Short mmCIF file of C-alpha atoms in Angstrom, two decimals:
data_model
loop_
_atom_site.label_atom_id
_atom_site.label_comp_id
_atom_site.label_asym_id
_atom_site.label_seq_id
_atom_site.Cartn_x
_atom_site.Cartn_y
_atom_site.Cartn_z
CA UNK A 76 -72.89 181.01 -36.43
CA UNK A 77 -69.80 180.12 -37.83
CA UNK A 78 -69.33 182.70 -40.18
CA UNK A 79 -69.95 185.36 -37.62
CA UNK A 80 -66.92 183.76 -35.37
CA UNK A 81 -63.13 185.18 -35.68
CA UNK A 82 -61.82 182.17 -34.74
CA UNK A 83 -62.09 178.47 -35.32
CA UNK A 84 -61.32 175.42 -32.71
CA UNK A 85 -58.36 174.83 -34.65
CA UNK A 86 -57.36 178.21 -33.04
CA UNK A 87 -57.90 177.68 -29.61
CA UNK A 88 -55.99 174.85 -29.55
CA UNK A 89 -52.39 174.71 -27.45
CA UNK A 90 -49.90 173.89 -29.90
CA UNK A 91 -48.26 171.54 -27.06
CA UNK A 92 -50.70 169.85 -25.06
CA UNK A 93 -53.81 170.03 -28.13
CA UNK A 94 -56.06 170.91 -25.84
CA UNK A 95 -57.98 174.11 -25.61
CA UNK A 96 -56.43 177.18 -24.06
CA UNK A 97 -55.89 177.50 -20.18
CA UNK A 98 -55.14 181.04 -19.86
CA UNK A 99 -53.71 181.97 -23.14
CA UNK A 100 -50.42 183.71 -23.47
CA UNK A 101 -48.60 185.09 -26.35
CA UNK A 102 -45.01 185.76 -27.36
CA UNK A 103 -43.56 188.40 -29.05
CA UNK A 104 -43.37 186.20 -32.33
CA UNK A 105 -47.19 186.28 -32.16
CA UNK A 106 -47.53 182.21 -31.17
CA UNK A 107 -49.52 181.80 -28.66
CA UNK A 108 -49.39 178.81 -25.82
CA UNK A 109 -51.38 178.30 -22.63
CA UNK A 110 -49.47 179.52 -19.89
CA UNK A 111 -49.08 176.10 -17.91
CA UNK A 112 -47.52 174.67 -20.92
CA UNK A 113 -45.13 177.00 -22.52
CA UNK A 114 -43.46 177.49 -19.06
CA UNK A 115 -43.21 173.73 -18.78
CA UNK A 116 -41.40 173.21 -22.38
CA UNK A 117 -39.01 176.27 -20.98
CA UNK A 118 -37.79 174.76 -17.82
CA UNK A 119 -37.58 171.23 -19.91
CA UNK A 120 -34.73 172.65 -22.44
CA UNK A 121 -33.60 175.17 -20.37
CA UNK A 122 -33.97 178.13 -22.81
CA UNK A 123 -36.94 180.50 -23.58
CA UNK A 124 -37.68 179.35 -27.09
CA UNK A 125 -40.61 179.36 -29.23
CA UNK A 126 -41.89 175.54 -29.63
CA UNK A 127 -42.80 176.73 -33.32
CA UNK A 128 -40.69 179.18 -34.63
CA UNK A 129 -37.63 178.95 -32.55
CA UNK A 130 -37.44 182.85 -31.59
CA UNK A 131 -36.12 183.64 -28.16
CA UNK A 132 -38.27 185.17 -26.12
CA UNK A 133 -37.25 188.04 -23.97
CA UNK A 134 -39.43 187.82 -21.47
CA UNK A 135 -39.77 185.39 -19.27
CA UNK A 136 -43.57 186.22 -18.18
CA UNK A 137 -45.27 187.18 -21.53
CA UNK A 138 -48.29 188.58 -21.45
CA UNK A 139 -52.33 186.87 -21.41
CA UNK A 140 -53.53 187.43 -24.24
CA UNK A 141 -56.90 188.73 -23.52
CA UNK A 142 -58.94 188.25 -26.83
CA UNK A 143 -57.67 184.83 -26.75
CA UNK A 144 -59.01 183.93 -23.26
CA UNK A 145 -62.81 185.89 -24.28
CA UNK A 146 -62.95 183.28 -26.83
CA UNK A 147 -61.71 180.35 -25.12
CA UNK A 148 -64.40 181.27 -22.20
CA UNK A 149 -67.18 181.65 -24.89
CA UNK A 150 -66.10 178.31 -26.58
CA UNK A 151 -66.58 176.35 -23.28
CA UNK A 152 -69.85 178.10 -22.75
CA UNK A 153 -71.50 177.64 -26.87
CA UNK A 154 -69.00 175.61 -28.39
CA UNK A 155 -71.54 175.05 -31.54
CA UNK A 156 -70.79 179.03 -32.37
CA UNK A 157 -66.99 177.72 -33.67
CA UNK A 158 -65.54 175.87 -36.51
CA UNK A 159 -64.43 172.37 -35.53
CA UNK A 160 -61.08 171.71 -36.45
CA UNK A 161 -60.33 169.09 -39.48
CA UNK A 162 -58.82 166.07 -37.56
CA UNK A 163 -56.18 163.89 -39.37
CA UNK A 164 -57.27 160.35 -39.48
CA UNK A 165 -55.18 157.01 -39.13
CA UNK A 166 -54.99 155.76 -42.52
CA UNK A 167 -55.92 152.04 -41.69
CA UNK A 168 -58.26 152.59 -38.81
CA UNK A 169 -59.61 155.39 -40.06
CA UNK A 170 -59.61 157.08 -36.09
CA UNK A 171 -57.99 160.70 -35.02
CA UNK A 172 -54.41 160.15 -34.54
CA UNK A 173 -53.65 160.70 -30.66
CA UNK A 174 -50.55 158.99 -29.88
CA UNK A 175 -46.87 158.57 -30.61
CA UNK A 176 -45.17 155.58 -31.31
CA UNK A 177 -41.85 156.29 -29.82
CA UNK A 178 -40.20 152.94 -31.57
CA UNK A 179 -41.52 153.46 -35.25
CA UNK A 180 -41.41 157.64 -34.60
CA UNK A 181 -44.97 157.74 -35.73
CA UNK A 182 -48.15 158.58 -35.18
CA UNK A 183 -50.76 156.05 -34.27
CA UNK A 184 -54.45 155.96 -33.14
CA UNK A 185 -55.88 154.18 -30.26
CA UNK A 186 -56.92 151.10 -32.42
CA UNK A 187 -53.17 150.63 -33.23
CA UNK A 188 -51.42 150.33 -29.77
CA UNK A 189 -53.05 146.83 -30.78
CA UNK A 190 -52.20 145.91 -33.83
CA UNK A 191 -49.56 143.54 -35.15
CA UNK A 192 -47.71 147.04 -36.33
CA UNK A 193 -47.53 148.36 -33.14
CA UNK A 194 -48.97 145.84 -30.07
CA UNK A 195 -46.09 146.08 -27.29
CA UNK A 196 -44.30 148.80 -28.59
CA UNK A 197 -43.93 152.25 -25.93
CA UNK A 198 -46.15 155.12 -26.73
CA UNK A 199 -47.17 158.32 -25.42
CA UNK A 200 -49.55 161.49 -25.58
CA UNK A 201 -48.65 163.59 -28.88
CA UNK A 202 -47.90 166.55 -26.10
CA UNK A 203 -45.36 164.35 -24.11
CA UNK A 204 -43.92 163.42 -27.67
CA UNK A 205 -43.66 166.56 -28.51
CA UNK A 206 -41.94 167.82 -24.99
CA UNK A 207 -39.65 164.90 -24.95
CA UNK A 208 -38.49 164.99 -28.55
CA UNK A 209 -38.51 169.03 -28.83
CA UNK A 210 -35.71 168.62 -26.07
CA UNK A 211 -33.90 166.12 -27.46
CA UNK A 212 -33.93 167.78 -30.60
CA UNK A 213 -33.25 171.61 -28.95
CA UNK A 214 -29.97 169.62 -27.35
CA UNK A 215 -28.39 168.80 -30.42
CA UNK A 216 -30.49 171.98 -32.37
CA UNK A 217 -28.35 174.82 -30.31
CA UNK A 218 -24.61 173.89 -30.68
CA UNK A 219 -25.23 173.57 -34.56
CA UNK A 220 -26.56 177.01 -34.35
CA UNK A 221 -23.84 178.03 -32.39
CA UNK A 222 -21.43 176.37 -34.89
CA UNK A 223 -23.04 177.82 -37.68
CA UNK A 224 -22.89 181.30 -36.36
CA UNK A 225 -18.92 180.96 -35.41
CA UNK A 226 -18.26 180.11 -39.59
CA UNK A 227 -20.32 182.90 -40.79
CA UNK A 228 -18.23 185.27 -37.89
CA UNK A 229 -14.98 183.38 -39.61
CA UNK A 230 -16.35 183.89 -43.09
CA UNK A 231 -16.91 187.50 -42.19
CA UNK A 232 -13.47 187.30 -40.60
CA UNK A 233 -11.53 185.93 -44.16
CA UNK A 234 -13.86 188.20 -46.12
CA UNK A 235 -12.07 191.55 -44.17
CA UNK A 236 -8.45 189.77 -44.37
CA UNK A 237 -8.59 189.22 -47.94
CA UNK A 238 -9.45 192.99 -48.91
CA UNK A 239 -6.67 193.65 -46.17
CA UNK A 240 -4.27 191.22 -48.01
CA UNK A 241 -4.83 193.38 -51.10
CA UNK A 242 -4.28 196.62 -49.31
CA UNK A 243 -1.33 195.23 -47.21
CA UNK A 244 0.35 193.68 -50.16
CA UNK A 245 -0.13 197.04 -52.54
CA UNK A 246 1.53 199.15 -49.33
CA UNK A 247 4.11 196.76 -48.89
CA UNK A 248 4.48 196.94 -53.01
CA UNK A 249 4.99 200.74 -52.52
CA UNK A 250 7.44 201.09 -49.69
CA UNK A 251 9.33 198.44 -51.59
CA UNK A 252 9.33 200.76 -54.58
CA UNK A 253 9.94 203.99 -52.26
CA UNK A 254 13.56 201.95 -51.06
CA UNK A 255 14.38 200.33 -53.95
CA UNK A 256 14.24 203.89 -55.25
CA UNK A 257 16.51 205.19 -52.45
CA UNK A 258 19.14 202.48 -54.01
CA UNK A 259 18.58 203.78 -57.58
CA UNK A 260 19.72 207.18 -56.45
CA UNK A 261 22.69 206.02 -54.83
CA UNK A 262 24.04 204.41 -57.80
CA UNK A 263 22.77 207.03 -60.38
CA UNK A 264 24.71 209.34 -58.12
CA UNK A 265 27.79 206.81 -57.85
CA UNK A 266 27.60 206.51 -61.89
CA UNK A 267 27.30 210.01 -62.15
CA UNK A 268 30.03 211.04 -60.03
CA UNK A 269 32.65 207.97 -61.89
CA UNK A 270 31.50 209.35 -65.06
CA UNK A 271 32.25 212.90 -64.26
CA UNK A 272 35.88 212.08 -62.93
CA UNK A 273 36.22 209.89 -66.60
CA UNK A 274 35.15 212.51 -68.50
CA UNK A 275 37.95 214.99 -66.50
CA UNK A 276 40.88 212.48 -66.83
CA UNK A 277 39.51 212.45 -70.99
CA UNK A 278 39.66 215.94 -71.16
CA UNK A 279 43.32 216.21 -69.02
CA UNK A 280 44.85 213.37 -71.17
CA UNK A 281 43.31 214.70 -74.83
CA UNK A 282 45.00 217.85 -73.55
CA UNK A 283 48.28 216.23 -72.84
CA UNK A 284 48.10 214.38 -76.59
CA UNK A 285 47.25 217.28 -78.43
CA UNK A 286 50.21 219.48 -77.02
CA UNK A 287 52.46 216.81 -77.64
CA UNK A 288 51.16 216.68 -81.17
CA UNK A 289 51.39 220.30 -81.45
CA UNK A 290 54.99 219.47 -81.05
CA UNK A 291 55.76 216.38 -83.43
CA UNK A 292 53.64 218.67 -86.47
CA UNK A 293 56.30 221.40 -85.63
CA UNK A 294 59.15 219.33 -86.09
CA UNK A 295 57.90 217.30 -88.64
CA UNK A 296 57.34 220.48 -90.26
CA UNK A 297 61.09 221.39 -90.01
CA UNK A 298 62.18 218.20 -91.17
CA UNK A 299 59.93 218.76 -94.24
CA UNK A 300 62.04 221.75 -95.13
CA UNK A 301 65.21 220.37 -94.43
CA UNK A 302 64.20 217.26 -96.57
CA UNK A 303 62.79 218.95 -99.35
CA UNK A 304 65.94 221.13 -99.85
CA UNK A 305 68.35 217.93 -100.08
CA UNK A 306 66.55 216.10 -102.01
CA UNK A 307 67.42 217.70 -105.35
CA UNK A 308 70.76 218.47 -104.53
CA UNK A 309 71.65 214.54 -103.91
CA UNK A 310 70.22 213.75 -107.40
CA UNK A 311 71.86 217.14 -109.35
CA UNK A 312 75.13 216.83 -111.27
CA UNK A 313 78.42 217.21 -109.75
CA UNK A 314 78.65 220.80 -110.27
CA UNK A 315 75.67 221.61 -108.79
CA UNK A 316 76.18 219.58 -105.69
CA UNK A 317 78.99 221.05 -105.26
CA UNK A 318 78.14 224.73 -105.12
CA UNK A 319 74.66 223.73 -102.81
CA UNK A 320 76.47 220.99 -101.02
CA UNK A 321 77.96 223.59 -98.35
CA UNK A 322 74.22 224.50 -97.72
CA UNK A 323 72.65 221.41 -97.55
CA UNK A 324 75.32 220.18 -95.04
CA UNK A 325 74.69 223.71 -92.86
CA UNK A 326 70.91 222.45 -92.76
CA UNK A 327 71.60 218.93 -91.59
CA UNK A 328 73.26 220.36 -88.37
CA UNK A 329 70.14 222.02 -87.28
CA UNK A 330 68.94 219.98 -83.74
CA UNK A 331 65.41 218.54 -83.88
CA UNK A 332 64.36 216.97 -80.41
CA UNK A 333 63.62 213.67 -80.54
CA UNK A 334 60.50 211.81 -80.80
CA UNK A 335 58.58 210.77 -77.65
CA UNK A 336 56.06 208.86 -76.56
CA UNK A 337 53.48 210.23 -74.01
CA UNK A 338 53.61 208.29 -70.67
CA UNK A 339 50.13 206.86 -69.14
CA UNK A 340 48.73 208.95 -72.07
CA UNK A 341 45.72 206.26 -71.88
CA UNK A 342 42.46 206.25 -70.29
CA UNK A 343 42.89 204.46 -66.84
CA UNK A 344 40.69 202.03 -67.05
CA UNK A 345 40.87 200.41 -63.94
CA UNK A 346 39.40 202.81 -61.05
CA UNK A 347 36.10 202.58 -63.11
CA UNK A 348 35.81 199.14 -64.10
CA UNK A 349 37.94 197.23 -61.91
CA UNK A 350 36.08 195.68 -58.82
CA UNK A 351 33.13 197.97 -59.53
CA UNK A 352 30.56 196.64 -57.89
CA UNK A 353 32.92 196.15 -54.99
CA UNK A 354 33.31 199.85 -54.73
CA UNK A 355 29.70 201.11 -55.36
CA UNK A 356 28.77 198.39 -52.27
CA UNK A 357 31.60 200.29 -49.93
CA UNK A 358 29.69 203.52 -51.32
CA UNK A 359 25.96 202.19 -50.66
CA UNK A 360 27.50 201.14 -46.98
CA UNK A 361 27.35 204.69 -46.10
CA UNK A 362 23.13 204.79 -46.42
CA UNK A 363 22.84 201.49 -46.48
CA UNK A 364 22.59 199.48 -42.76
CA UNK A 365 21.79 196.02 -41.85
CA UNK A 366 20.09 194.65 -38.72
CA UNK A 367 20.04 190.70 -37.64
CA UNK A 368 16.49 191.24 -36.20
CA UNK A 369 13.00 192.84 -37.87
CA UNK A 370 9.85 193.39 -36.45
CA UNK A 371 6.92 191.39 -37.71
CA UNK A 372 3.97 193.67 -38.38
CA UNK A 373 1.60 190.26 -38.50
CA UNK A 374 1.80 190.00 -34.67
CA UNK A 375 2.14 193.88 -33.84
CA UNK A 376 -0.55 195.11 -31.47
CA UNK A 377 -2.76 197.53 -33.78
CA UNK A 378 -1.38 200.77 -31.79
CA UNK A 379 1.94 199.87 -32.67
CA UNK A 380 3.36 201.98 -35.29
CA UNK A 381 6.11 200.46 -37.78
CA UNK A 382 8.53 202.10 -39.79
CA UNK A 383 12.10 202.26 -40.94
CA UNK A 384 12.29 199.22 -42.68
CA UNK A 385 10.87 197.17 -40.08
CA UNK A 386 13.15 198.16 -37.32
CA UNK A 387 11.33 201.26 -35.42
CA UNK A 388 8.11 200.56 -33.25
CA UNK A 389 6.15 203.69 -31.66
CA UNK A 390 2.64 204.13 -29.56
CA UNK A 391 0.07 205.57 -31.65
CA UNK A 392 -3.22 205.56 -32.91
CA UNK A 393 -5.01 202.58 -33.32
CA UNK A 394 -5.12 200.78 -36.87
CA UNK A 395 -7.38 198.92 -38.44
CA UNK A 396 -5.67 195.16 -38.43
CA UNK A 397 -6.90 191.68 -39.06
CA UNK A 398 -7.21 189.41 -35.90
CA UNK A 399 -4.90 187.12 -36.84
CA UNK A 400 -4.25 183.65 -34.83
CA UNK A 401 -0.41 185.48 -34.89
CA UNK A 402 -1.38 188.91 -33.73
CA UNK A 403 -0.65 190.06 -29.73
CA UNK A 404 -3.44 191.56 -28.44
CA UNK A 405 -3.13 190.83 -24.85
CA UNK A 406 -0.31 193.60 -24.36
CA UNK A 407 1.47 196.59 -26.41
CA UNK A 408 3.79 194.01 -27.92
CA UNK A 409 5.38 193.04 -31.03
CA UNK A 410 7.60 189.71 -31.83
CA UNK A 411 10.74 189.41 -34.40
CA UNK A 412 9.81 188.20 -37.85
CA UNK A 413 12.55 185.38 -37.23
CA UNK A 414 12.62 182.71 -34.49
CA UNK A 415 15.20 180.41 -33.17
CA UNK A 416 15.65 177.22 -32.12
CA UNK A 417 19.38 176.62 -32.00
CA UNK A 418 22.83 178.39 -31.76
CA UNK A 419 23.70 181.48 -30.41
CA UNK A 420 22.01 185.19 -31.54
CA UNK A 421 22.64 188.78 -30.35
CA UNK A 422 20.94 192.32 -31.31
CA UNK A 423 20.71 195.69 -29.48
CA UNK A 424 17.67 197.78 -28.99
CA UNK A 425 18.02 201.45 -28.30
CA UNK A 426 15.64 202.24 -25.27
CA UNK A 427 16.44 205.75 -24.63
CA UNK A 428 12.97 207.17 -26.17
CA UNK A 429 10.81 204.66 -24.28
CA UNK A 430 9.62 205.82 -20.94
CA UNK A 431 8.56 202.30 -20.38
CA UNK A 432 8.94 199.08 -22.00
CA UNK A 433 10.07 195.39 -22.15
CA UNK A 434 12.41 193.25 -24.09
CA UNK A 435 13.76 190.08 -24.16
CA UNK A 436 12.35 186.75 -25.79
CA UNK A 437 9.67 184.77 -25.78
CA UNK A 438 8.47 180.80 -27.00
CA UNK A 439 6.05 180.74 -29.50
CA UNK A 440 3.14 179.27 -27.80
CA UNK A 441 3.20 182.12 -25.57
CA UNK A 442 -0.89 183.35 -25.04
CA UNK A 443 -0.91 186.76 -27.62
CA UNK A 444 -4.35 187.21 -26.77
CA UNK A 445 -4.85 187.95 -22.81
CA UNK A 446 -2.86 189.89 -20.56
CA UNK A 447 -0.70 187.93 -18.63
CA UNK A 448 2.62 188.75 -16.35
CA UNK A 449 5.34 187.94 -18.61
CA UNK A 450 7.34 185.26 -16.57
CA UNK A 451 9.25 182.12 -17.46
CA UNK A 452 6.71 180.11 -16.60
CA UNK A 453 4.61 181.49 -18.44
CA UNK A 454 6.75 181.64 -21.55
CA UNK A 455 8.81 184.93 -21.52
CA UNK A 456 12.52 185.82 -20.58
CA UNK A 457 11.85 189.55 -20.53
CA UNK A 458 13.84 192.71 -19.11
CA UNK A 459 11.43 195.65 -18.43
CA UNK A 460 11.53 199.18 -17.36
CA UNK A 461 9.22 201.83 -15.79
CA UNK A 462 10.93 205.20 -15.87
CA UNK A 463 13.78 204.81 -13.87
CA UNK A 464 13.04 201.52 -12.32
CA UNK A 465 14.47 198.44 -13.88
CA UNK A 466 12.97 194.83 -13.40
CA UNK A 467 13.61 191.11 -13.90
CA UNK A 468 10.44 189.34 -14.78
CA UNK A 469 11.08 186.50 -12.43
CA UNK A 470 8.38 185.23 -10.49
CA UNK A 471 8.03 187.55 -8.24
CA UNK A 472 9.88 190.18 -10.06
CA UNK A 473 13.34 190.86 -9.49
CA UNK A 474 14.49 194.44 -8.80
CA UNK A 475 17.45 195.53 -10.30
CA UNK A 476 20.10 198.22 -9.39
CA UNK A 477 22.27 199.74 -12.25
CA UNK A 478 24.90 201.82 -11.72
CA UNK A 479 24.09 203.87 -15.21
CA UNK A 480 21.00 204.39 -17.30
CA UNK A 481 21.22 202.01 -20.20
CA UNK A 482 20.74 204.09 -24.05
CA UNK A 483 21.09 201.10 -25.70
CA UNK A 484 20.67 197.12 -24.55
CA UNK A 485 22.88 193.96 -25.76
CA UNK A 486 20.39 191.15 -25.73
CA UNK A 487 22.23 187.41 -26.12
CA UNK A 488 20.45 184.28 -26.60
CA UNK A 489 22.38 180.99 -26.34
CA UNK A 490 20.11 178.54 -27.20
CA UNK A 491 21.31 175.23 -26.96
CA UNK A 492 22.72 176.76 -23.34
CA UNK A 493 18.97 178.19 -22.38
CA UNK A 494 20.33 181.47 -21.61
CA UNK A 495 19.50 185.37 -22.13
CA UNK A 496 21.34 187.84 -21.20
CA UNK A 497 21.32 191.57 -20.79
CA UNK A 498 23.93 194.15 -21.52
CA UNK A 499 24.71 198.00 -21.32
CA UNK A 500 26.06 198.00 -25.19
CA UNK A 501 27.79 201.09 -24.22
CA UNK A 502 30.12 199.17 -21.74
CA UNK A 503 29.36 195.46 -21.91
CA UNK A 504 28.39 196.14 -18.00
CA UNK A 505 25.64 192.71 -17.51
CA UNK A 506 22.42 193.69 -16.00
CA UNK A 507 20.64 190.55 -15.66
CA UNK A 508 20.82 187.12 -17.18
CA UNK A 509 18.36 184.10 -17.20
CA UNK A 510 18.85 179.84 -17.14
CA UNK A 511 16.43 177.99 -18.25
CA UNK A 512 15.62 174.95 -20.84
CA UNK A 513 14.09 175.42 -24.50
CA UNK A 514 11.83 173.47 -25.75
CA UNK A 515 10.37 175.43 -28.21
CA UNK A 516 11.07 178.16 -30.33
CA UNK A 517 12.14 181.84 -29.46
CA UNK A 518 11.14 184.78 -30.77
CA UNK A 519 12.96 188.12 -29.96
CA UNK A 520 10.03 189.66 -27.59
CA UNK A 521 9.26 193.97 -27.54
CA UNK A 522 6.50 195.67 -25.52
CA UNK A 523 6.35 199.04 -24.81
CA UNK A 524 4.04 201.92 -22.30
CA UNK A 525 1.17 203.45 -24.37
CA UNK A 526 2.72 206.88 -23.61
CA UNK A 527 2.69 208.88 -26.70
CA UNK A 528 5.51 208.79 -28.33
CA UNK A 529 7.25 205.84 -26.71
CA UNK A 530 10.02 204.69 -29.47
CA UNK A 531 12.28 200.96 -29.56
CA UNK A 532 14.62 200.75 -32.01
CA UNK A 533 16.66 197.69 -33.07
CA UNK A 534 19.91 199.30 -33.90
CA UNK A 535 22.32 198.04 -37.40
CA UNK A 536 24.99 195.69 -36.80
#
């Protein structure tokens, strides 16, 4: 009858309590599990798991399996009509192995709770073993999961910031290229224009010298004649020097001007070479502008738009950026590429394209990931703005009354003094200014509305 039988005892056996089924279920991995039991090893480690496999289950009531419980019925009724499962044997007592020895951590029979191996040591059922243990084990089983799955999110995480390293770096390589181009210009142009004004001065002063050479070949060529027709005479006999003599003296009186030398006839060398570098730097000043502060793209929020070397933010669309440990994410903000923690600093930012924003400073363990209100306690020393209304972020804010709409903002940081302050730069007029003690260091703090086209600028000394 055997043969004609799907399944064997081995089959209808609960994987947790060994015993045959009690109202079969199954899970969605396909294990199946009387229903008494699998509910029990549930509420034990607190998680719908699989006792074999480990799959969560997603329900918590999974279904009777119905072919299951036919067979389980018929096997109580004719058990001779099904396979008997093989039994594993103790290998020195040669009986089925039934219980846990929970001091050695192994399984014993019944013959060797009484043994010199294993007399007074504590032992259970194999299904209480099994409960007890698969707990234990689920305990420290879930936070290594857990662990594993936050490196393989990190690997993911480096795996996306190198490729972005490679595309950041060959950007950065061509904006570099794009200004360092901008400088080339300038000083072809410079060289251009120093060469063009040499080449005029040669041109003027090889005029000058050829003129005056014009001149000297004139009289030299009068001289010639003068000298060639007294030259024989001198040397003739008496009577002939005396008839030509009258002549020759009549030709001596004739006036040739002086030779002169041409004044500043030379090249001036000096306008081109002297302090050359000196003047191309006074020309590059012109295009050329420095500012004290930069914005650091690493900790921009990815709608943030950079551009002008670092020193123009703007809302836009979102990029695709690494999240960084530096980045803000918490609020449209960006920090300064360069911190402080000592002396005195100043920059201005031009706020008159920003319909809303906030500026000011901010420590460097300030939380860049979650929205918070900006405060001193919480780390920031911020002015802000919301159209025309103009706020303190005290705790609770501070309202502020100014007699003129600031264009552009003074912000002063004495350090060592723990105070910012905030000035109209077109008037010096203070709007607000904050005391406090530093203990850490400051960044130079920006956030701005996401209204389109919101603009901060950090203006050139």
């Amino acid at each position: 009858m055997a043969e004609t039988c799907p399944f064997t005892v081995e089959d209808l056996q609960c994987p947790v309590c060994c015993e045959v089924f009690n109202v079969p279920v199954t899970l969605s991995c396909k294990h199946s599990f009387c229903k008494t039991c699998i509910q029990t090893h549930w509420n034990c480690t607190g998680t719908r798991q699989c006792p074999l496999c480990r799959r969560i289950e997603s329900s918590s009531r999974p279904p009777i399996d119905l072919t299951l419980k036919i067979a389980t019925d018929v096997f109580k009724k004719k058990p001779e009509q099904f396979m008997v499962k093989s039994v594993e044997l103790c290998s020195i007592h040669n009986e089925e192995l039934k219980l846990f020895c929970r001091k050695d951590a192994e399984l014993i029979c019944v013959v060797c709770t009484t043994s010199r191996g294993h007399r007074n040591h504590e032992y259970c059922l194999i299904a209480e073993a099994t409960l007890e243990i698969m707990k234990e084990l689920t305990t420290k089983y879930n936070p290594l999961k857990n662990h594993l799955s936050t490196f393989e999110k990190l690997k993911v995480t480096l795996e996306e910031m190198e490729a972005y390293i490679q595309k950041q770096a060959a950007e950065t390589a061509a904006e570099v290229r794009q200004e360092y181009e901008k400088l080339y210009t300038i000083l072809r142009e410079e060289e251009a224009a120093r060469l063009m004004v040499l080449q005029n001065e040669r041109e003027s002063k090889t005029a000058v010298v050829r003129e005056k050479l014009k001149e000297v070949n004139k009289s030299i060529e009068e001289l010639s004649d003068i000298v060639n027709y007294i030259e024989p005479i001198i040397i003739a006999d008496n009577l002939t020097f005396l008839k030509k003599c009258k002549e020759g003296i009549k030709r001596t009186n004739c006036t040739v001007p002086e030779p002169e030398y041409p004044i500043r006839a030379l090249i001036d060398v000096s306008p081109y070479l002297g302090s050359l570098k000196h003047g191309v730097w006074k020309r590059m000043e012109r295009d050329v502008s420095y500012c004290s502060v930069n914005f650091d793209p690493n900790t921009a929020h990815p709608n943030l738009i950079i551009r002008d070397e670092l020193t123009t933010i703007s809302y836009g669309k979102k990029q695709n950026l690494p999240d960084n440990p530096e980045r803000c994410t918490g609020h449209m903000t960006v920090l300064a590429a360069s911190s402080f923690n000592s002396g005195k600093q100043r920059w201005d930012v031009e706020v008159a394209h920003s319909k809303e924003w906030n500026i000011g400073v901010a420590r460097v363990s300030i939380n860049r990931k979650t929205a918070v209100f900006p405060n001193p306690a919480e780390g920031f020393w911020v002015l802000a703005n919301n159209e025309d209304s103009y706020w303190a972020q005290t705790s609770p804010r501070t309202r502020l009354t100014l007699k003129k709409k600031p264009q552009v903002i003074t912000v002063e940081l004495d350090y060592d003094r723990g105070k910012v302050s905030f000035s109209n730069a077109a008037d010096g007029a203070i709007i607000y200014k904050f005391k406090d003690k530093f203990t850490e260091r400051i960044f130079p703090y920006f956030a701005m509305g996401i209204n389109e086209g919101n603009t901060l600028r950090i203006c050139a000394i």
